[in-house]
Short mmCIF file of C-alpha atoms in Angstrom, two decimals:
data_model
loop_
_atom_site.label_atom_id
_atom_site.label_comp_id
_atom_site.label_asym_id
_atom_site.label_seq_id
_atom_site.Cartn_x
_atom_site.Cartn_y
_atom_site.Cartn_z
CA MET A 2 -28.71 -192.19 46.95
CA LEU A 3 -25.00 -191.53 46.58
CA TYR A 4 -24.40 -193.36 49.91
CA LEU A 5 -26.28 -196.34 48.88
CA SER A 6 -24.38 -196.30 45.51
CA LEU A 7 -21.13 -196.49 47.32
CA PHE A 8 -21.83 -198.49 50.34
CA GLU A 9 -21.03 -202.05 48.98
CA SER A 10 -17.40 -200.88 47.79
CA LEU A 11 -16.84 -198.81 50.89
CA ARG A 12 -18.42 -200.15 53.82
CA PRO A 13 -17.61 -197.36 56.20
CA ASP A 14 -17.99 -197.56 60.03
CA ILE A 15 -18.60 -194.00 60.34
CA VAL A 16 -20.35 -191.58 58.19
CA MET A 17 -20.37 -187.86 58.88
CA CYS A 18 -22.93 -185.29 57.29
CA VAL A 19 -22.28 -181.67 57.45
CA PHE A 20 -25.32 -179.62 56.61
CA PHE A 21 -27.86 -176.66 57.28
CA GLY A 22 -26.17 -173.42 55.59
CA ASN A 23 -26.61 -174.59 52.09
CA GLU A 24 -29.66 -176.28 52.72
CA LEU A 25 -31.33 -173.03 53.74
CA ILE A 26 -30.09 -171.19 50.66
CA THR A 27 -31.27 -173.95 48.09
CA ALA A 28 -34.64 -174.05 50.16
CA SER A 29 -35.19 -170.58 50.11
CA ILE A 30 -35.78 -170.64 46.38
CA SER A 31 -37.58 -174.22 46.45
CA ASP A 32 -40.95 -174.88 44.94
CA GLU A 33 -43.40 -174.82 47.86
CA SER A 34 -45.14 -178.28 46.59
CA LEU A 35 -41.84 -180.01 46.52
CA LEU A 36 -40.97 -178.87 50.27
CA ARG A 37 -44.54 -179.45 51.48
CA ASP A 38 -45.40 -182.84 49.85
CA CYS A 39 -41.93 -184.36 49.29
CA MET A 40 -39.71 -182.79 51.69
CA LEU A 41 -37.35 -181.96 48.91
CA TYR A 42 -35.75 -178.72 48.40
CA TYR A 43 -34.74 -177.32 44.91
CA HIS A 44 -30.94 -177.53 44.26
CA PRO A 45 -29.98 -174.94 41.32
CA PHE A 46 -26.33 -175.81 41.46
CA VAL A 47 -26.85 -179.30 39.81
CA GLU A 48 -29.25 -177.51 37.05
CA SER A 49 -26.45 -174.90 36.69
CA GLU A 50 -23.70 -177.69 36.04
CA CYS A 51 -26.05 -179.58 33.51
CA ARG A 52 -26.69 -176.18 31.78
CA ASN A 53 -23.11 -175.41 31.27
CA ILE A 54 -22.22 -179.07 30.10
CA PHE A 55 -24.71 -178.76 27.49
CA ASP A 56 -24.42 -175.02 26.74
CA SER A 57 -27.89 -174.20 27.26
CA LYS A 58 -29.67 -170.73 27.42
CA ILE A 59 -32.59 -171.99 29.08
CA PRO A 60 -32.99 -169.81 32.17
CA LEU A 61 -33.14 -171.76 35.62
CA TYR A 62 -35.57 -170.87 38.51
CA SER A 63 -32.63 -169.32 40.40
CA ASP A 64 -32.00 -167.05 37.68
CA PHE A 65 -34.94 -165.06 38.20
CA ARG A 66 -34.37 -161.88 40.31
CA PHE A 67 -37.73 -161.85 42.25
CA ARG A 68 -39.50 -164.03 44.78
CA ILE A 69 -42.58 -165.62 43.99
CA LYS A 70 -43.58 -166.37 47.38
CA GLU A 71 -42.48 -165.69 50.94
CA VAL A 72 -40.14 -168.19 52.43
CA ASP A 73 -41.75 -170.66 54.71
CA TYR A 74 -38.86 -171.29 57.35
CA GLY A 75 -41.01 -173.57 59.41
CA LEU A 76 -41.40 -175.83 56.36
CA ILE A 77 -37.87 -175.57 55.34
CA LEU A 78 -36.84 -176.59 58.69
CA LYS A 79 -39.08 -179.82 58.59
CA SER A 80 -37.91 -180.46 55.38
CA ILE A 81 -34.04 -180.38 56.33
CA ALA A 82 -34.98 -182.56 59.60
CA PHE A 83 -36.77 -185.05 57.76
CA ARG A 84 -33.81 -185.48 55.29
CA ILE A 85 -31.35 -185.90 57.88
CA GLU A 86 -33.38 -188.21 59.86
CA GLN A 87 -33.93 -190.46 56.65
CA PHE A 88 -30.13 -190.41 56.05
CA SER A 89 -29.33 -191.24 59.52
CA ARG A 90 -31.85 -194.39 59.38
CA VAL A 91 -30.21 -195.50 56.07
CA VAL A 92 -26.70 -195.21 57.48
CA SER A 93 -27.69 -196.96 60.71
CA SER A 94 -29.54 -199.76 58.89
CA SER A 95 -26.29 -200.46 57.02
CA GLY A 96 -24.45 -200.87 60.26
CA ALA A 97 -22.46 -197.76 60.26
CA LYS A 98 -22.54 -194.86 62.98
CA PHE A 99 -24.14 -191.68 61.85
CA TYR A 100 -22.79 -188.14 62.96
CA GLY A 101 -24.71 -185.30 61.82
CA PHE A 102 -22.80 -181.83 62.05
CA ILE A 103 -24.48 -178.49 61.74
CA THR A 104 -22.40 -176.25 59.53
CA PRO A 105 -20.51 -173.66 61.34
CA LEU A 106 -21.88 -170.17 60.18
CA LEU A 107 -19.94 -166.72 60.17
CA HIS A 108 -23.13 -165.23 61.52
CA GLN A 109 -23.06 -167.25 64.63
CA LYS A 110 -19.37 -166.07 65.13
CA LEU A 111 -19.01 -163.47 68.25
CA HIS A 112 -15.85 -161.73 67.15
CA LYS A 113 -15.87 -161.43 63.18
CA THR A 114 -12.47 -160.22 61.87
CA GLN A 115 -12.37 -157.47 59.03
CA ASP A 116 -11.09 -160.31 56.60
CA GLU A 117 -14.25 -162.27 57.28
CA LEU A 118 -16.63 -159.31 56.94
CA HIS A 119 -14.94 -158.51 53.72
CA GLY A 120 -15.27 -162.02 52.37
CA GLN A 121 -18.98 -162.15 53.38
CA LYS A 122 -19.55 -158.87 51.62
CA GLU A 123 -17.86 -159.83 48.35
CA ALA A 124 -19.68 -163.28 48.49
CA LEU A 125 -23.12 -161.59 49.08
CA LYS A 126 -22.85 -159.53 45.83
CA THR A 127 -22.66 -162.78 43.64
CA TYR A 128 -26.16 -163.89 44.76
CA PRO A 129 -29.45 -162.55 44.35
CA PRO A 130 -30.70 -160.79 47.69
CA TYR A 131 -33.43 -163.49 48.59
CA TYR A 132 -30.72 -166.33 48.87
CA PHE A 133 -29.85 -164.66 52.10
CA SER A 134 -33.04 -163.66 53.51
CA HIS A 135 -32.55 -166.19 56.40
CA LEU A 136 -29.50 -164.41 57.70
CA GLU A 137 -31.39 -162.06 60.09
CA TYR A 138 -33.53 -165.06 61.60
CA GLU A 139 -30.36 -167.55 61.56
CA GLU A 140 -30.05 -167.79 65.35
CA SER A 141 -33.84 -168.56 65.88
CA LEU A 142 -33.80 -170.82 63.02
CA LEU A 143 -30.90 -172.84 64.39
CA ARG A 144 -32.67 -172.86 67.78
CA GLU A 145 -35.94 -174.35 66.22
CA PHE A 146 -34.26 -176.86 63.93
CA LYS A 147 -32.45 -178.28 67.22
CA GLU A 148 -35.83 -178.71 69.00
CA ILE A 149 -37.68 -180.50 66.01
CA VAL A 150 -34.75 -182.95 64.50
CA LYS A 151 -35.38 -186.33 65.93
CA VAL A 152 -31.74 -187.55 65.74
CA LYS A 153 -28.62 -186.56 67.63
CA VAL A 154 -26.84 -183.75 65.80
CA TYR A 155 -23.90 -181.68 66.74
CA ASP A 156 -23.67 -177.95 66.16
CA ALA A 157 -20.14 -177.18 64.79
CA ASN A 158 -20.71 -173.47 65.56
CA TYR A 159 -19.33 -174.42 69.05
CA ALA A 160 -15.82 -174.83 67.39
CA THR A 161 -15.84 -171.25 65.95
CA THR A 162 -18.31 -169.05 67.89
CA SER A 163 -15.82 -167.53 70.39
CA SER A 164 -12.60 -167.80 68.21
CA LYS A 165 -10.90 -164.52 67.46
CA GLU A 166 -9.19 -165.88 64.49
CA THR A 167 -10.02 -165.48 60.98
CA LEU A 168 -11.66 -168.65 60.20
CA PHE A 169 -14.13 -167.92 57.29
CA LEU A 170 -13.50 -167.01 53.69
CA ASP A 171 -17.28 -165.73 53.48
CA TRP A 172 -20.44 -166.32 55.08
CA ILE A 173 -20.17 -170.33 55.28
CA HIS A 174 -16.83 -171.57 53.88
CA LEU A 175 -14.09 -172.14 56.06
CA ASN A 176 -10.46 -171.29 55.43
CA ALA A 177 -7.50 -173.77 56.10
CA ARG A 178 -7.37 -172.94 59.69
CA GLY A 179 -11.15 -172.89 60.14
CA CYS A 180 -11.00 -176.53 58.65
CA ASP A 181 -8.51 -177.49 61.38
CA VAL A 182 -10.74 -175.94 64.23
CA VAL A 183 -13.80 -177.77 63.01
CA ALA A 184 -11.97 -181.13 62.32
CA TRP A 185 -10.88 -181.32 65.77
CA TYR A 186 -14.20 -180.30 67.18
CA MET A 187 -15.63 -183.23 65.10
CA TYR A 188 -12.80 -185.54 66.24
CA GLU A 189 -13.65 -184.77 69.93
CA VAL A 190 -17.28 -185.26 69.45
CA MET A 191 -16.41 -188.70 67.86
CA MET A 192 -13.89 -189.90 70.57
CA ALA A 193 -16.39 -188.88 73.26
CA ASN A 194 -19.18 -190.96 71.87
CA ASP A 195 -16.87 -194.14 70.83
#
């Protein structure tokens, strides 16, 4: 919806979408019927911002420290794939070229530095444990996602996996050097496909 609202004024030739890591988190606390029937995943951050603006004390779904159900990762992966495919069609129909990039994740990095491990440990303390229940399955989830998604996506983990530098601030957010490394990977992908 944001893309469509900005399209007339921007008229982009290329649209890049970086996704996967945050979607796994938000979908892990989603309402099952939203995922199953609409392929939508609950996004607590938007609600949190609204609550802060209005100084509300009403608890959000993400405030509860228990899981109501087991996470259905198959359904989550289908939902993420459906939304990326949908966005790709919208972008392509407007004449722009779509590039989907899977978020680089610290868990996929072979040589994690002490700074990265410390940053991840500190970040994990601020979230309920069930937000990160996918971490132990991340490699198989990535593999399964690549098999089911019906549009071409590029895995930005290739840019960070074998690096021995500190590239991550926590489990998903890159530092300045990490951003440079991933930006060059994206540039090379686009130049190879131009």
